[in-house]
XYZ file of C-alpha atoms in Angstrom:
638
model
C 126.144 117.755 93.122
C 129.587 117.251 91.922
C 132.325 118.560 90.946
C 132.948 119.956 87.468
C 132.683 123.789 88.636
C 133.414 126.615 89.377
C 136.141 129.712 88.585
C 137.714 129.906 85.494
C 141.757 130.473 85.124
C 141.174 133.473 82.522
C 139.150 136.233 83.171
C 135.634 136.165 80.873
C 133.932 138.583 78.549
C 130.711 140.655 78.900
C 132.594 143.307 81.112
C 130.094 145.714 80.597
C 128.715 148.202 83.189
C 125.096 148.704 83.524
C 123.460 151.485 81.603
C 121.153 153.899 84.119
C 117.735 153.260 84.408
C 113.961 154.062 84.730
C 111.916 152.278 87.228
C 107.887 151.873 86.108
C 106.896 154.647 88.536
C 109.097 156.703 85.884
C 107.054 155.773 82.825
C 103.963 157.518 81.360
C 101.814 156.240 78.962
C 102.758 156.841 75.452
C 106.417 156.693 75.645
C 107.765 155.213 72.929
C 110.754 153.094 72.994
C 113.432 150.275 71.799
C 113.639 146.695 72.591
C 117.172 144.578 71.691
C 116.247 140.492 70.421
C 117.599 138.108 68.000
C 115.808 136.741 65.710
C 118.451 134.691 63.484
C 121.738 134.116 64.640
C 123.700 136.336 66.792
C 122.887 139.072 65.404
C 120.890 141.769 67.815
C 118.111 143.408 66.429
C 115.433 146.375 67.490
C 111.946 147.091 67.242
C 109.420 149.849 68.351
C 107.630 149.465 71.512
C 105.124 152.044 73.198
C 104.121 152.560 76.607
C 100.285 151.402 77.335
C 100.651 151.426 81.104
C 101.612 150.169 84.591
C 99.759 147.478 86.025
C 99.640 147.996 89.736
C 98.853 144.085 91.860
C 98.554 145.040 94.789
C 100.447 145.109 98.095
C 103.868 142.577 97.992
C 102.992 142.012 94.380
C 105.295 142.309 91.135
C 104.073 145.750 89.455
C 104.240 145.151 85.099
C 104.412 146.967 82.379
C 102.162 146.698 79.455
C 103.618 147.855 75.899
C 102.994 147.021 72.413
C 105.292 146.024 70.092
C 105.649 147.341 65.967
C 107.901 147.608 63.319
C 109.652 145.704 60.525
C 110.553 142.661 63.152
C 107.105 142.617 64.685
C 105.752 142.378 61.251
C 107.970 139.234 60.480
C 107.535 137.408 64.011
C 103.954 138.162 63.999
C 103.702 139.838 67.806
C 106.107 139.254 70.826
C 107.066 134.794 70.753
C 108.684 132.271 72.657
C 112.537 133.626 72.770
C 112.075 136.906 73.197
C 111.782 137.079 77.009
C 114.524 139.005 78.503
C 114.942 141.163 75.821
C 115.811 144.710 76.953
C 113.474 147.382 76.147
C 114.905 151.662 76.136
C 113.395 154.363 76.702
C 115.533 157.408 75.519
C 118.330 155.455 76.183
C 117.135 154.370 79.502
C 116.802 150.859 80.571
C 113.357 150.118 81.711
C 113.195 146.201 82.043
C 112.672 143.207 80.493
C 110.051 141.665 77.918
C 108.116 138.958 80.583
C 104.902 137.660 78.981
C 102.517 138.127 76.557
C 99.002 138.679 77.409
C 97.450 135.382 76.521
C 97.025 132.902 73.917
C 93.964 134.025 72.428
C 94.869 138.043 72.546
C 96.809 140.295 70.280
C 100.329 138.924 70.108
C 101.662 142.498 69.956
C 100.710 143.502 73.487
C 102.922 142.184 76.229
C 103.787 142.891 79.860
C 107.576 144.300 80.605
C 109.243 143.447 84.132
C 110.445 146.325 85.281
C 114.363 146.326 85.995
C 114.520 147.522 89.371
C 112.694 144.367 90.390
C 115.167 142.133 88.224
C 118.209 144.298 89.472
C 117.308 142.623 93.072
C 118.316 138.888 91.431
C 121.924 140.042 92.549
C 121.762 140.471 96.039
C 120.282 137.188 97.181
C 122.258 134.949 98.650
C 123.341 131.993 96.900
C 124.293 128.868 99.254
C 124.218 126.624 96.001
C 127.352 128.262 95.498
C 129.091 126.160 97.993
C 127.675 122.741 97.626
C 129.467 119.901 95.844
C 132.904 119.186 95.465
C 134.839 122.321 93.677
C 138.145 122.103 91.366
C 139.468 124.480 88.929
C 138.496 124.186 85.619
C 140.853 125.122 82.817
C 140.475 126.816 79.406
C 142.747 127.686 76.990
C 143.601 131.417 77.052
C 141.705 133.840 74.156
C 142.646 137.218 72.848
C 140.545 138.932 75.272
C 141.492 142.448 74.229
C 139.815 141.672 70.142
C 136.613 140.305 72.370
C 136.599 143.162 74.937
C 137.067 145.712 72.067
C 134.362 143.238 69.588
C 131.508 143.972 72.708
C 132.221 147.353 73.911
C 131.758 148.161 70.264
C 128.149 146.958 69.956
C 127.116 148.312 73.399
C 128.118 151.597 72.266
C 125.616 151.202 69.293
C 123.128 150.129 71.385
C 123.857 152.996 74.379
C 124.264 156.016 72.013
C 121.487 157.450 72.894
C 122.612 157.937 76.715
C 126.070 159.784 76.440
C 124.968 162.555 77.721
C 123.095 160.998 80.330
C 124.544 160.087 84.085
C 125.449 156.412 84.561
C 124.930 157.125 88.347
C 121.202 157.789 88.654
C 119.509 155.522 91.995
C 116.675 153.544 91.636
C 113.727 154.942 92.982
C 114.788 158.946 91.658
C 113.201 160.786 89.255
C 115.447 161.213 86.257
C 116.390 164.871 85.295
C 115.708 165.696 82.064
C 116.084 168.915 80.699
C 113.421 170.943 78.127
C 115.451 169.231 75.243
C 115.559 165.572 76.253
C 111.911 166.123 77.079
C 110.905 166.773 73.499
C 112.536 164.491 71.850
C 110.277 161.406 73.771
C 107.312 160.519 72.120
C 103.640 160.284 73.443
C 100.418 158.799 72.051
C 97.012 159.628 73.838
C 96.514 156.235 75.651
C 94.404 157.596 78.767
C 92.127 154.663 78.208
C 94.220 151.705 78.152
C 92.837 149.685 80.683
C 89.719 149.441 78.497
C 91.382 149.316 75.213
C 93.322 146.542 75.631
C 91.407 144.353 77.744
C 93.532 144.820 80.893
C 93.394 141.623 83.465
C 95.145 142.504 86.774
C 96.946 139.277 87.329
C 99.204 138.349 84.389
C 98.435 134.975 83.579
C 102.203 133.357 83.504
C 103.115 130.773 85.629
C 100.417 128.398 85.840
C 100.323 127.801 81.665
C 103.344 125.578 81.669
C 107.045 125.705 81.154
C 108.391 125.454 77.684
C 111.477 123.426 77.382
C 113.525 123.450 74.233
C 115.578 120.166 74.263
C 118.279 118.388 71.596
C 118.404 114.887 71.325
C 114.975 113.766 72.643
C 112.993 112.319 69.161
C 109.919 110.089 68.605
C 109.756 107.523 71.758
C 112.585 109.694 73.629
C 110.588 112.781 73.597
C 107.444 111.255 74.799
C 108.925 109.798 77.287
C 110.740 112.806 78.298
C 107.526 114.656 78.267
C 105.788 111.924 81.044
C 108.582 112.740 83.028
C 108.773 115.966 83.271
C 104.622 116.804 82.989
C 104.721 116.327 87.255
C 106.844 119.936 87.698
C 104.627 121.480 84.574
C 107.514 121.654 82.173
C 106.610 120.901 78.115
C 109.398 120.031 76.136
C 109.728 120.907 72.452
C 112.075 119.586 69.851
C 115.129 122.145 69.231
C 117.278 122.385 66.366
C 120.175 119.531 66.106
C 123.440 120.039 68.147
C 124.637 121.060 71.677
C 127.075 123.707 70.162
C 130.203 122.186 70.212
C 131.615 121.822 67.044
C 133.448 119.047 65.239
C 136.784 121.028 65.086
C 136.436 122.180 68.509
C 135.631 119.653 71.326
C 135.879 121.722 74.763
C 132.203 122.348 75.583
C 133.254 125.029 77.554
C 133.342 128.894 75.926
C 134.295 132.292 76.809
C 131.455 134.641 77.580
C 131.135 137.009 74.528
C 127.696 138.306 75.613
C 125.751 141.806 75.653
C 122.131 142.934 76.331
C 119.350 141.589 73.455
C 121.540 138.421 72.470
C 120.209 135.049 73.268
C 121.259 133.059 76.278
C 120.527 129.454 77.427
C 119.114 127.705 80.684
C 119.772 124.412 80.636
C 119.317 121.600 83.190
C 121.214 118.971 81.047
C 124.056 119.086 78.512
C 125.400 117.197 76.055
C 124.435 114.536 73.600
C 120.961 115.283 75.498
C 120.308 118.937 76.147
C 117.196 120.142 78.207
C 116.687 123.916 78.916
C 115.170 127.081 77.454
C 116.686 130.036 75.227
C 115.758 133.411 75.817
C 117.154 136.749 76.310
C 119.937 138.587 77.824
C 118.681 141.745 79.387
C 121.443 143.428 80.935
C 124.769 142.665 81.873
C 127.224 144.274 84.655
C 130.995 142.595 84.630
C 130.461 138.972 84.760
C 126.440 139.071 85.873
C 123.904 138.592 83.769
C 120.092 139.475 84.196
C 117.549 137.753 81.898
C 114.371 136.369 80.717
C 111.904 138.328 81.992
C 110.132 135.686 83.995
C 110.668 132.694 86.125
C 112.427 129.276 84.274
C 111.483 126.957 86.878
C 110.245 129.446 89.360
C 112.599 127.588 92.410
C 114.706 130.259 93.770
C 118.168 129.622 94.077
C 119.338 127.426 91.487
C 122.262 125.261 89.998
C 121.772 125.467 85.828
C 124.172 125.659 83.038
C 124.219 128.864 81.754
C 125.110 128.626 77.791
C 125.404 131.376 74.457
C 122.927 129.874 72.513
C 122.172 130.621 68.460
C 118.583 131.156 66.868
C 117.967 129.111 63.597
C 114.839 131.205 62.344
C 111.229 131.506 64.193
C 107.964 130.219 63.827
C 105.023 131.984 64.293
C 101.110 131.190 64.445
C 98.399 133.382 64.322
C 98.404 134.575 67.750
C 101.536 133.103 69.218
C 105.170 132.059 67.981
C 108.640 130.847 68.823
C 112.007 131.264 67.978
C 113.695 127.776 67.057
C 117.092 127.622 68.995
C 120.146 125.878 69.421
C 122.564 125.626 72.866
C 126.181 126.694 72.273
C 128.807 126.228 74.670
C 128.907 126.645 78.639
C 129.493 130.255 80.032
C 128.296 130.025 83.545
C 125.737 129.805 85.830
C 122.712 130.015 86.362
C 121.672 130.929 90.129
C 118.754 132.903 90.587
C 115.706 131.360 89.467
C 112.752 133.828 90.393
C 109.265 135.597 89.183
C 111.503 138.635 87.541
C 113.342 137.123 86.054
C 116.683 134.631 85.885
C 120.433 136.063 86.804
C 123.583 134.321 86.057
C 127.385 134.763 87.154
C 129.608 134.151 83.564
C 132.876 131.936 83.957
C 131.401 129.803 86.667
C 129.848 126.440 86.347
C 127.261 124.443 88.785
C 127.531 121.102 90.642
C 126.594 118.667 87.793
C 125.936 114.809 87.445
C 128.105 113.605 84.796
C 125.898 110.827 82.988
C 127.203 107.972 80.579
C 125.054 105.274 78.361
C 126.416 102.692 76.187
C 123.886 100.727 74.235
C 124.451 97.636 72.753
C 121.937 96.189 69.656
C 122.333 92.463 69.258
C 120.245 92.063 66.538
C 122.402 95.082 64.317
C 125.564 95.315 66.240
C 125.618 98.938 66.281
C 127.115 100.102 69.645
C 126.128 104.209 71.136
C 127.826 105.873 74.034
C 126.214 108.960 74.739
C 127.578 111.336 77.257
C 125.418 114.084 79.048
C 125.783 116.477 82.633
C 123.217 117.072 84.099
C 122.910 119.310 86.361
C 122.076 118.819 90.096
C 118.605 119.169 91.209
C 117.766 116.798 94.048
C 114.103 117.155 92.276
C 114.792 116.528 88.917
C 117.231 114.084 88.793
C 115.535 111.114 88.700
C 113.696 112.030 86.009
C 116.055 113.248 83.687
C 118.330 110.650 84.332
C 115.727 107.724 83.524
C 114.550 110.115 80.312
C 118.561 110.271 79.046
C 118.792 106.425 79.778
C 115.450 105.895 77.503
C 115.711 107.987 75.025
C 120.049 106.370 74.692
C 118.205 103.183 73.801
C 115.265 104.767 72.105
C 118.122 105.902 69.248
C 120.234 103.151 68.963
C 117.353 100.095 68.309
C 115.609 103.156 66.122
C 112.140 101.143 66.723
C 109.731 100.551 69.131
C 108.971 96.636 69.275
C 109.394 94.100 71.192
C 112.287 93.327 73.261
C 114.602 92.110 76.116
C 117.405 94.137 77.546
C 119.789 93.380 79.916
C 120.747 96.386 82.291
C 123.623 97.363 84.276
C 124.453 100.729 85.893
C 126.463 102.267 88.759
C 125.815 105.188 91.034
C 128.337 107.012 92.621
C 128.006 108.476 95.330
C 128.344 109.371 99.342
C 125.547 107.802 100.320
C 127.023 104.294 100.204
C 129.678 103.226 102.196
C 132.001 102.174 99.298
C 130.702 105.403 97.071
C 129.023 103.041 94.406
C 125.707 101.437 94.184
C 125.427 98.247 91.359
C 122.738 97.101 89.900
C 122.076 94.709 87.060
C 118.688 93.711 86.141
C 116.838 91.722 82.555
C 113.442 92.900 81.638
C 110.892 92.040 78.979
C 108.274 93.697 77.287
C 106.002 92.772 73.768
C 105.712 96.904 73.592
C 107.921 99.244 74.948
C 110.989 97.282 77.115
C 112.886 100.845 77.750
C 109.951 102.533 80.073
C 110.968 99.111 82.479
C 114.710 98.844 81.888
C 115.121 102.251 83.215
C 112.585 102.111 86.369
C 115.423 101.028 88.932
C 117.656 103.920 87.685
C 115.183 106.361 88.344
C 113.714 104.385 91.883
C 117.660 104.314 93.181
C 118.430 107.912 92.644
C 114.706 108.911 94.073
C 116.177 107.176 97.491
C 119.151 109.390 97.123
C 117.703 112.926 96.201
C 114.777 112.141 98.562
C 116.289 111.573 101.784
C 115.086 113.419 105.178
C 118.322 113.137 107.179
C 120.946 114.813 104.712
C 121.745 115.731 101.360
C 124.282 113.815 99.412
C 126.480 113.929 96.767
C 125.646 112.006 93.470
C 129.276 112.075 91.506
C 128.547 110.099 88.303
C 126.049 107.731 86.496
C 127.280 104.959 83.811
C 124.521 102.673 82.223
C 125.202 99.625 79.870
C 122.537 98.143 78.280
C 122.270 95.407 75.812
C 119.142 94.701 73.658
C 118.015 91.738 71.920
C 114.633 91.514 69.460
C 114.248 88.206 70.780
C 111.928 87.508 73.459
C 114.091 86.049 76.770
C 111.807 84.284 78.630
C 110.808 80.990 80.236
C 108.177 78.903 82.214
C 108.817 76.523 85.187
C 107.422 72.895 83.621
C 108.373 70.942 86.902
C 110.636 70.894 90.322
C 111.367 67.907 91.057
C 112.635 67.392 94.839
C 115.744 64.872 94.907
C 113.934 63.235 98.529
C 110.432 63.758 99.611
C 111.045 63.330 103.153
C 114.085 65.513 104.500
C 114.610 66.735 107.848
C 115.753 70.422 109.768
C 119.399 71.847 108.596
C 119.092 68.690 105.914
C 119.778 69.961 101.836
C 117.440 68.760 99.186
C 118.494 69.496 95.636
C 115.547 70.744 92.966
C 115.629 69.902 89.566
C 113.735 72.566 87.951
C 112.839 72.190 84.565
C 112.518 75.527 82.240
C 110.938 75.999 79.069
C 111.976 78.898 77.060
C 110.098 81.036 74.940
C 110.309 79.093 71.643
C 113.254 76.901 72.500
C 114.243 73.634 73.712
C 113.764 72.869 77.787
C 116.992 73.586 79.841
C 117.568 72.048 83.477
C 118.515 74.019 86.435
C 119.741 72.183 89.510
C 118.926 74.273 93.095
C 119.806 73.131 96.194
C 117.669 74.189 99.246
C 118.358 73.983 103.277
C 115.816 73.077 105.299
C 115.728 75.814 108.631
C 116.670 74.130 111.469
C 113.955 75.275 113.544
C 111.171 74.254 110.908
C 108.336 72.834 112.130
C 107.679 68.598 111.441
C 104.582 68.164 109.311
C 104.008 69.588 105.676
C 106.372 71.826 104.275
C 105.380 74.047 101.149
C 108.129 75.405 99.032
C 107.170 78.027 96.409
C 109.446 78.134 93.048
C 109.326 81.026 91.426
C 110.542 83.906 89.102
C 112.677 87.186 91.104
C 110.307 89.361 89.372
C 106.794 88.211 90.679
C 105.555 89.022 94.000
C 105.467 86.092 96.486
C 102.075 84.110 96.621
C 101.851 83.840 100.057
C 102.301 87.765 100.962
C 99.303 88.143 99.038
C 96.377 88.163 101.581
C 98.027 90.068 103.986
C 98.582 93.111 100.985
C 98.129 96.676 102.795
C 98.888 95.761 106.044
C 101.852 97.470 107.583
C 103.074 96.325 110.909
C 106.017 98.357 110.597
C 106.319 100.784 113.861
C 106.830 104.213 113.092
C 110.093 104.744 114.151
C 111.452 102.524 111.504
C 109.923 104.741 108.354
C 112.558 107.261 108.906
C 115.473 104.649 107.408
C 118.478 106.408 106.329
C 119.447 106.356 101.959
C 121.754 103.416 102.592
C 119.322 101.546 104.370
C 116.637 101.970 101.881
C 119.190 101.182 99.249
C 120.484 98.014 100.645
C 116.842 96.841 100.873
C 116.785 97.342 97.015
C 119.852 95.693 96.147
C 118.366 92.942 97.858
C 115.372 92.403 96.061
C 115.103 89.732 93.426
C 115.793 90.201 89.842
C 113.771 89.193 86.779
C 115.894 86.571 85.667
C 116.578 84.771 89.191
C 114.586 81.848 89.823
C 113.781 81.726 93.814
C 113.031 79.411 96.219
C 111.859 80.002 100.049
C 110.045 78.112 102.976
C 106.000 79.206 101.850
C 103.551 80.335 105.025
C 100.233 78.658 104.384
C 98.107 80.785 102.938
C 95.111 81.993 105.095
C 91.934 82.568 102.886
C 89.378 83.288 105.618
C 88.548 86.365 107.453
C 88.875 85.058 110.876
C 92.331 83.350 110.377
C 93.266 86.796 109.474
C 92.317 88.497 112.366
C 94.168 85.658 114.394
C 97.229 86.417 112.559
C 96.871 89.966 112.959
C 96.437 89.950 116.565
C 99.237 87.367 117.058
C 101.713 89.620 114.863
C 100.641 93.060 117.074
C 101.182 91.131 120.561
C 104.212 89.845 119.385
C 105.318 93.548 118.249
C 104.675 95.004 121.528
C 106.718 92.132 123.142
C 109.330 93.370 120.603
C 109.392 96.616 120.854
C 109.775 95.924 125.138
C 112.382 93.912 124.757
C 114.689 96.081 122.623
C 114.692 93.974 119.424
C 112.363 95.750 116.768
C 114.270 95.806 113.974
C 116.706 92.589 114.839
C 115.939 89.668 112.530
C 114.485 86.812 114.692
C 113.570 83.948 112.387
C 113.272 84.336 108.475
C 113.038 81.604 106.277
C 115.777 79.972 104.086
C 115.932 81.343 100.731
C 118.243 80.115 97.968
C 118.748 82.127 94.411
C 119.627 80.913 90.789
C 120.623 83.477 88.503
C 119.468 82.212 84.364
C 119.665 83.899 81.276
C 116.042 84.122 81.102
C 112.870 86.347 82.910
C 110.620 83.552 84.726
C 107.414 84.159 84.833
C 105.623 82.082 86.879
C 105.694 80.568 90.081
C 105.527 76.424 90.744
C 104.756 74.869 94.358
C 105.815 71.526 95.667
C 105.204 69.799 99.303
C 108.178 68.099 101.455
C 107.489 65.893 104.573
C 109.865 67.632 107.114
C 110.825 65.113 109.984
C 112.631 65.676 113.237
């Protein structure tokens, strides 16, 4: 939730005042109107749209508008697409709210529903506690000629406002509008008394529950289906955008002013950077430095903690019944705060708490060497996923292939929830199809600990990956383990001579020395030899039973984190004391009842939770993954 944020040292753009209004209980079928879009470039645009009718939900629910859309843009875009939610649509000069939704997939792309802008004029009095979380320092620009960029936008909303000089910029919300005999004839009616019927009316627009389209830069082939498994879970689709995050080569500050007016394209992003996730639509009113938009919900989750960006429209591509415009991010304007079914509302020349995210990727095999930098912004939800998705899709680009592999992984996590504000972790993995869905898994399992946590919320400050790759498969087989004594006794040190054989290469010798627990038992002793990344042999008949008492589930992040770090890595070979394996049903139950007396005798004591006896276990870090697991007898004597 960190730290690059919040008010601007210059004052920002898009100082506009709001232009007075018409709330749906104001409309009548028939009135023709004006609606403001992009649809190349910057440039703002308008089109002919006429008043079907008000759909009415019922009691506590969001009341639409339904319209259809004609005219020379229509005609080129082939109905209402993908881009053009938020756009503002006029009625005599009046603003009357926002293009929301079409009507569905399979109906005429030219009829759509309009949120009405009393509804989206409510976005600005929620409160906003997001405001205050994270750590918050000034961030500095350099100063513009703000006067030329006052003067450039007060110019175009006076094009777009002409129509409403002679109308009062101080009617309420919820009043009739007067309009004299004059203004009255100059509105235009068609004879739509039969809408409902006409046009197929359903009284539930069907929105929310079709998926979230994501446009995203940087995500290709592998990347972007990987991206898309991660994100399928909160019903988000991403699509390929156009190349870029908006910051050109002459000009490196991501960070622009806020040269912004109603019907030009904005951006919601939830990452930023060398890997950009978000979705472009449009700006549909502006008041000083707040911004209404879209239309519709982004991610539907309230108060919220996106970049807001200016964003630029390559062309659009339409279908026979639906379309899109193809879009590009520019540079960072604000934020995004207000995530909600109206509609999305920004504050321009503030920022929100974001994860700043580095990966450097080393290929062995090529030598080519990628850093890629991203922010992503902080969503305890999210996170995770995007994180492991940037971390994939760093190494999906720089190996450009999809083969077999080993890579070597190494990334830290900074953040509160660790005593010394950093969690390490270094890991090797191997795979014959795909190695970068496993090197990323304990990225994305560490940061679910973090985001996921019950007792607070904490800060995540930074993420920095290496990871090196090699074409060549990293592996090896225990032959042998030889003990150097076959009889040894408690507290005593035999030394193991375990004999590897890599994949393909000559055998190597690893020496291992092992203590005997002082309190182990004379008779047979089983060791078990094995690779960090295979389960233990002997857990395995007592799978799916959990002794743990209830109390103890509710472990705090740095608990469950140090229990992580601990676990054994891929390329460690380990050795520990092995309990006898029970195979039959009724030495279970023994072992079960034994282990629940001995709980309750625990638990009255005081000392669930202490360790009481665990068995010796000794480590040997290699360059290779082991994969399989060797056992060898000692004669323990007291």
């Amino acid at each position: 939730m960190l730290l690059i944020a919040c008010i601007l040292s210059v004052p920002v753009t898009g100082m506009a005042a709001m232009p007075p209004i018409l709330t749906a209980q104001q409309l009548q079928p028939g009135m023709i109107g004006t609606a403001e879009t992009v649809v190349q470039g910057n440039e703002v645009e308008s089109f002919n749209v006429k008043i079907i009718g008000v759909t009415d939900n019922g009691k506590g629910a969001a009341r639409q508008i339904m319209a259809e859309a004609y005219g020379p843009v229509i005609n080129d875009t082939n109905g209402v697409i993908h881009g053009m939610s938020g756009s503002p649509v006029y009625v005599n000069g009046y603003l009357i709210g926002a293009i929301a939704r079409g009507i569905g997939s399979d109906t005429n792309p030219r009829v759509f529903y309009i949120t009405p802008i009393e509804d989206m004029l409510k976005l600005w009095n929620l409160p906003d506690p997001k405001a205050d979380e994270g750590s918050i320092k000034q961030v500095k620009i350099n100063p513009l000629d703000r006067k030329e960029m006052l003067a450039k936008d007060e110019a175009k909303l006076e094009a777009i406002f002409k129509k409403k000089k002679d109308i009062s910029d101080k009617m309420i919300i919820g009043t009739k509008p007067k309009i004299n005999q004059e203004e009255s004839s100059k509105m235009q009616f068609v004879d739509t008394t039969d809408w409902k019927k006409t046009y197929g009316y359903e009284s539930t627009p069907n929105d929310v529950s079709v998926g979230i389209p994501l446009a995203v830069n940087g995500f290709y082939g592998a990347g972007m289906s990987f991206l898309k498994k991660e994100l399928l879970p909160f019903n988000m689709y991403p699509y390929a955008a156009s190349l870029g995050s908006g910051v050109s080569s002459n000009d490196d500050s991501p960070v622009g002013p806020a040269d912004v007016i109603p019907g030009s394209s904005v951006g919601v992003a939830l990452s930023y950077g060398d890997f950009s996730v978000g979705a472009v639509g449009t700006i549909t009113a502006v008041d000083e430095n707040r911004i209404l938009a879209f239309g519709h919900p982004f991610t539907y989750k309230g108060n919220v903690n996106y970049f807001m960006t200016d964003a630029s429209i390559v062309g659009t591509a339409s279908g026979l019944v639906n379309g899109q415009k193809v879009s590009s991010f520019g540079k960072i304007i604000g934020r995004i705060n207000q995530d909600r079914y109206s509609g999305v509302s920004g504050i321009l020349g503030r920022y929100p708490s974001v994860v700043p995210m580095k990966v450097t990727v080393t290929d062995k095999q090529t030598g080519k060497q990628s850093v890629f930098a991203t922010s992503i912004a902080y969503d305890e939800e999210l996170l995770p996923n995007l994180a492991a998705s940037v971390a994939y899709a760093s190494l999906d680009r720089t190996i450009d292939s999809l083969s077999s592999g080993t890579a070597n992984v190494k990334f830290a996590i900074r953040t509160n929830a660790v005593d010394n504000g950093e969690i390490d972790r270094s890991n090797m993995y191997y795979n014959s199809t795909d190695v970068g869905q496993f090197a990323v898994s304990e990225l994305g399992q560490l940061l679910n600990i973090i985001c996921t946590d019950t007792n607070r919320q904490y800060d995540v400050t930074g993420i920095s990956i290496d990871m090196i790759f090699n074409e060549k498969r990293k592996t090896a087989s225990i032959i042998s383990v030889i003990p150097d004594k076959s009889v040894v006794h408690p507290g005593e040190v035999v030394n193991l001579k375990v004999i590897l054989e890599p994949y393909r290469s000559p055998q190597e010798q690893i020496l291992i020395p092992y203590t005997v627990p002082q309190n182990q038992a004379s008779g047979n002793m089983t060791l078990e030899v094995r690779g960090g990344g295979l389960v233990p042999v002997v857990i395995s008949p007592l799978q799916g039973l959990d002794l743990t008492p209830e109390e103890n589930k509710s472990l705090s992040a740095a608990d469950k984190i140090k229990g992580f770090l601990q676990t054994d890595k891929n390329n460690e070979i380990i050795v520990a004391a092995a309990v006898p394996a029970m195979i039959s049903e009724k030495d279970q139950e023994k072992a079960i009842a034994s282990a629940l007396e001995m709980q309750k005798k625990l638990e009255a004591d005081g000392q669930m939770g202490k360790k009481s006896f665990e068995p010796k276990e000794n480590k040997a870090v290699t360059s290779y993954i082991i994969d399989n697991v060797v056992r060898i007898n000692l004669n323990v004597k007291k």
